[in-house]
Amino acid sequence: MSAREKAQVLDETGLDRALTRIAHEIVEQAGGGEGVALVGIKTRGVTLAERIAAKIAAIEGTKPAVGALDITLYRDDLGLKAAQPIVRSTEIGFPIKGRTVVLVDDVLFTGRTIRAAMDALMDLGRPRIIRLAVLMDRGHRELPIRPDYVGKNLPTSRRETVAVMLREHDGVDRVVIQEE
Amino acid sequence: MSWKRKDLLGMRDLEASEITDVLDTAVSMKEIASREIKKVPTLRGKTVVNLFYESSTRTRTSFEIAGKWLSADVINFSASGSSADKGESLLDTARNIEAMSPDVVVVRHKASGAPALLARHLRCGVVNAGDGAHEHPTQALLDLMTIREKKGHLEGLNVTIVGDVTHSRVARSDIFGMRKMGITVTVAGPPTLIPAQCQELGVKVSHRLEEAIASADVIMMLRLQHERMEGGFIPSIREYSRVWGLTLAKLKPCRPDVLIMHPGPVNRGVELSPEVADSPFSVILDQVGNGVAVRMAVLYLLAGSKGA
Amino acid sequence: MSLLIRGGRVVDPAGGTDAVADVLIADGRIQKVGRGLKAPAGAETIDATSKVVCPGFIDMHVHLREPGFEYKETIASGTRAAAAGGFTGVACMANTFPVNDNRAVTDYILARAKVEGVVRVYPIGAVTRNLEGTQLAEMAEQAEAGCVAFSDDGKCVMNAELYRRAMEYALPFGTPIISHAEDCHLAHAAPMNEGLVSTELGLSGQPGAAEDVMVARDIILAELTGAHLHIAHISTAGAVRLVREARARGVRVTAEVTPHHLVLTDEAVRSYDPNCKMAPPLRTKRDVEACLEGLIDGTIECVATDHAPHATSEKEGEFAEAASGVVGLETAVPLLLDRLVRPGVVDLPTLVARLSTGPARLLNLPGGSLAPGAPADVTILDLERTWTVDPAAFHSRSRNTPFAGFTGIGAPWMTLVGGVKVTP
């Protein structure tokens, strides 16, 4: 399935500014950088969480804890696909109980991934608060889920896909809209 | 993910990529064992039936835990006290169970080929938990997972399997699986316990323990069943354990990082001296822990590919 | 009643004939074989153009299962299957229930055959009482009643002393002793051949040596007693070699081979299909080649099916638990024509000899030839007829064949016993 690129919606600078703003917003709402933990949803959510954590460290002087969450075992669409999706590991090296956890993902779409992520997080412990940070919100929610921090709002049609490319994975930082 | 099979009947027909998929998935599943809440909703609403014609608390419990941690409903059906005692044929029992719509049937049976027979007749997935002397694929998979975990890789390693290979389904599955992953396999035992044309399976055959384990990275000890003495395969358990049993003294010339494995249960003092069983060389308990992870991985993969 | 079979290729190995000719039959006997024969008034004519006309085939190793196991087969259904398969006569083994170890059972079988039998039935009596291998059966009375041979087939008489006595005792009757050669200890009831396949499948295997050891023993006993020893269902290279060497020495030993041991190897068991389970088991490629060689050079004088019907419930399920044996009457001739004759491995006259002349000679039966005066038992073949093995269409009561779905060219076309058409 080859996707045709339709438009670029964020370049390297735009992406970086969005993450910087999100980092400031997180710090402001939390009244500081401590106590906050960032949990990135695999795969690119983890990279974004690392970057936001680095920015928070630059702002506040201390880096928040960062964890990685694999939500495959909590998906609601298992058994409907041709073959089971690959299960990766969850690595959260700190206690969840009583923490303010900010879930981080690259694109928010139907909301099902975030629902699975919340279930997975709750099985690991009882957080005090869960907040959601996404780089792109492309609309078309199928569940009542809303983000707390958004890099960019982007109305899209269902036929389109939003691809977030990151240096660490794809060699370049940009966000584009594609169509099948 | 290359797993598309409805059933897991043996290692012989698996591709190396399929084996790797199972091992990688098992590693992810293993993390769940260290959580406080050992449960994920993945197989919620799925039914797993353990159809065990041979009694086996360990393997059955391992499959049961695996299913339950994945939120599946696990039903245990053991041969004693069931229709099997009343003379119901294997096929009829299976058809009856299928009428109750299970998603996966895990079967252990004393007849080689029984799981294959069931897989042909059942719509749901079938996992072979041990059929006669034929295969025990989840055992081989957990063995491979343990070795890979401890050694960091599989290809190029030397594994020696010691004991009653003729009657061992674990040995066959290990041989098929290890060869697929590029491991050099040696089997060692008295000639009466090595099956016909064994070397044509691609293994080295040795009848001297010391020579067979000298350069082994892993020594897999097989359980000796007491019936072998009655069957005329060995003169006595005493002589067998003197010649083929592993002791610390016999391990001295071996590699310092050698791993000792055993599918369990261990006949202490026969295959392994108690000192060896409890030594730092032994990874037998790791095998058991990995067993649950591997079985979770297998149930996860099979429950998702229902084979049309 | 006269019958003229016109224009077929007549293959009569006993008479050295292989030519297009007519066969004239009257009063149940062959009158004449020649070209341009005239049919007498009122005679029926069969146009056998492009067909092959042979002496009636005789299967000297069949389990008719009656009395006692009628749910598997009866004399009626078994002989119907024989007729459909191109056989005009069958010799039936003694492992019925009760065992045919006394003349009462022999008389019963012959009486049933007279009423229900579609082809000729020749009973084989037991060597030992109830096949237990401890006491001789009453072979004199059985021979008098009509048994053509003696065999404990299904089992091996393990006691060499007793078997020697049996061979000696049967000498005056002129009946061969047929051995199911299988050392029960070496074989330890293993369901398949011991080899690479059994090792991979984790199934217990019996070595070819289990057969060879007994063939060797029986040959020595035959040499000692002067008996006519016939080896049933020979299957190993070792056994063929032993028989060949013994015959060269002048020992009166003969042998038969089954079609499945000429066509299949132990690789067929990989499917775990119990329809591939029989005794002796399917062997290796080398064994199959040796049996073919033996069949061609005459070491093995006949083909016999070892037709062993079993109910479906006895042949499904776990391989190790399934009953042993496969049916063969309806698949033998088509298979051998397609797999041996068509590719030129065995020439047609040789195969015909192994199916007719050979068994008739070994059992001292009238038949096996189209000479004037011989009984008008005729098998007519159609070498062009295509077939697919469909067990559901068998005339036998049982369906246990390893050849389901097999296809080929060449099959029996018509079977006549005493000049009467018996093809179902």
Coordinates of N, CA and C in Angstrom, one line a residue, chain B residues 12 90-91 109-114 116-117 120 131 133-134 172 176 195-197 200-201, chain C residues 194-203 270-274 284 316-321:
Chain B
R12 N 9.2 -29.6 14.2 CA 9.9 -30.0 12.9 C 9.5 -29.1 11.8
L90 N -10.9 -41.0 21.2 CA -10.3 -39.7 21.3 C -11.1 -38.7 20.4
L91 N -11.5 -39.2 19.2 CA -12.2 -38.3 18.3 C -13.5 -37.9 18.8
H109 N -1.1 -36.5 25.1 CA -1.6 -37.8 24.9 C -0.5 -38.8 24.8
K110 N -0.6 -40.0 25.1 CA 0.5 -41.0 25.1 C 0.7 -41.5 23.7
A111 N -0.2 -41.2 22.7 CA 0.0 -41.7 21.4 C 0.6 -40.7 20.5
S112 N 1.7 -41.0 19.8 CA 2.3 -40.1 18.9 C 1.3 -39.8 17.8
G113 N 1.1 -38.6 17.4 CA 0.2 -38.3 16.3 C -1.2 -37.9 16.7
A114 N -1.5 -38.1 18.0 CA -2.9 -37.7 18.5 C -3.3 -36.3 18.3
A116 N -2.2 -34.3 16.0 CA -2.3 -34.0 14.6 C -3.7 -34.5 14.2
L117 N -4.1 -35.6 14.7 CA -5.5 -36.2 14.4 C -6.5 -35.2 14.9
R120 N -6.8 -32.0 12.7 CA -7.5 -32.2 11.4 C -9.0 -32.1 11.6
D131 N 3.0 -35.5 22.8 CA 2.3 -36.7 22.2 C 3.3 -37.9 22.1
A133 N 6.2 -40.3 22.2 CA 7.6 -39.9 22.1 C 7.9 -39.0 21.0
H134 N 6.9 -38.3 20.5 CA 7.0 -37.6 19.2 C 7.5 -36.1 19.5
R172 N 13.3 -34.9 20.9 CA 13.0 -34.7 19.4 C 12.7 -33.3 19.2
F176 N 14.9 -30.8 16.7 CA 14.3 -30.2 15.5 C 14.5 -28.6 15.7
P195 N 17.8 -43.7 19.3 CA 17.0 -44.4 18.3 C 17.7 -44.6 17.0
A196 N 17.0 -45.5 16.1 CA 17.6 -45.9 14.9 C 17.9 -44.7 14.0
Q197 N 19.0 -44.7 13.3 CA 19.4 -43.7 12.4 C 19.4 -42.3 12.9
E200 N 20.9 -39.2 11.3 CA 20.3 -38.6 10.1 C 19.4 -37.5 10.5
L201 N 19.2 -37.2 11.8 CA 18.5 -36.0 12.2 C 19.4 -34.8 12.2
Chain C
E194 N 11.0 -50.0 11.9 CA 12.1 -49.2 12.6 C 13.0 -48.6 11.6
G195 N 13.2 -47.3 11.7 CA 14.0 -46.6 10.8 C 14.0 -45.1 11.1
L196 N 14.5 -44.3 10.1 CA 14.5 -42.9 10.3 C 13.1 -42.3 10.5
V197 N 12.1 -42.9 9.8 CA 10.7 -42.4 9.9 C 10.2 -42.6 11.3
S198 N 10.4 -43.8 11.8 CA 9.9 -44.1 13.2 C 10.6 -43.2 14.2
T199 N 11.9 -43.0 14.0 CA 12.7 -42.1 14.9 C 12.1 -40.7 14.9
E200 N 11.8 -40.2 13.7 CA 11.2 -38.8 13.6 C 9.8 -38.7 14.2
L201 N 9.0 -39.8 14.0 CA 7.7 -39.7 14.4 C 7.5 -40.1 15.9
G202 N 8.6 -40.6 16.5 CA 8.4 -41.0 17.9 C 7.5 -42.2 18.1
L203 N 7.4 -43.0 17.0 CA 6.6 -44.2 17.1 C 7.5 -45.4 17.3
R270 N 4.0 -41.2 7.8 CA 4.1 -39.8 8.3 C 2.8 -39.1 8.5
S271 N 1.8 -39.5 7.8 CA 0.4 -38.9 7.9 C -0.2 -39.4 9.2
Y272 N 0.4 -40.4 9.9 CA -0.3 -41.1 11.0 C -1.6 -41.7 10.7
D273 N -1.9 -41.9 9.4 CA -3.1 -42.5 9.0 C -3.1 -44.0 9.3
P274 N -4.0 -44.5 10.2 CA -4.0 -45.9 10.6 C -4.3 -46.8 9.4
T284 N 11.3 -49.9 4.0 CA 12.0 -48.8 3.3 C 12.1 -49.0 1.8
E316 N -9.6 -45.7 12.8 CA -9.4 -44.3 13.0 C -8.9 -44.0 14.4
G317 N -8.4 -42.9 14.7 CA -7.9 -42.7 16.0 C -6.4 -42.8 16.1
E318 N -5.9 -43.1 17.3 CA -4.4 -43.1 17.5 C -3.8 -44.2 16.7
F319 N -2.7 -43.9 16.0 CA -2.0 -44.9 15.2 C -1.6 -46.2 16.0
A320 N -1.1 -45.9 17.1 CA -0.6 -47.1 17.9 C -1.7 -48.0 18.4
E321 N -2.9 -47.4 18.5 CA -4.0 -48.2 19.0 C -4.8 -48.9 17.9

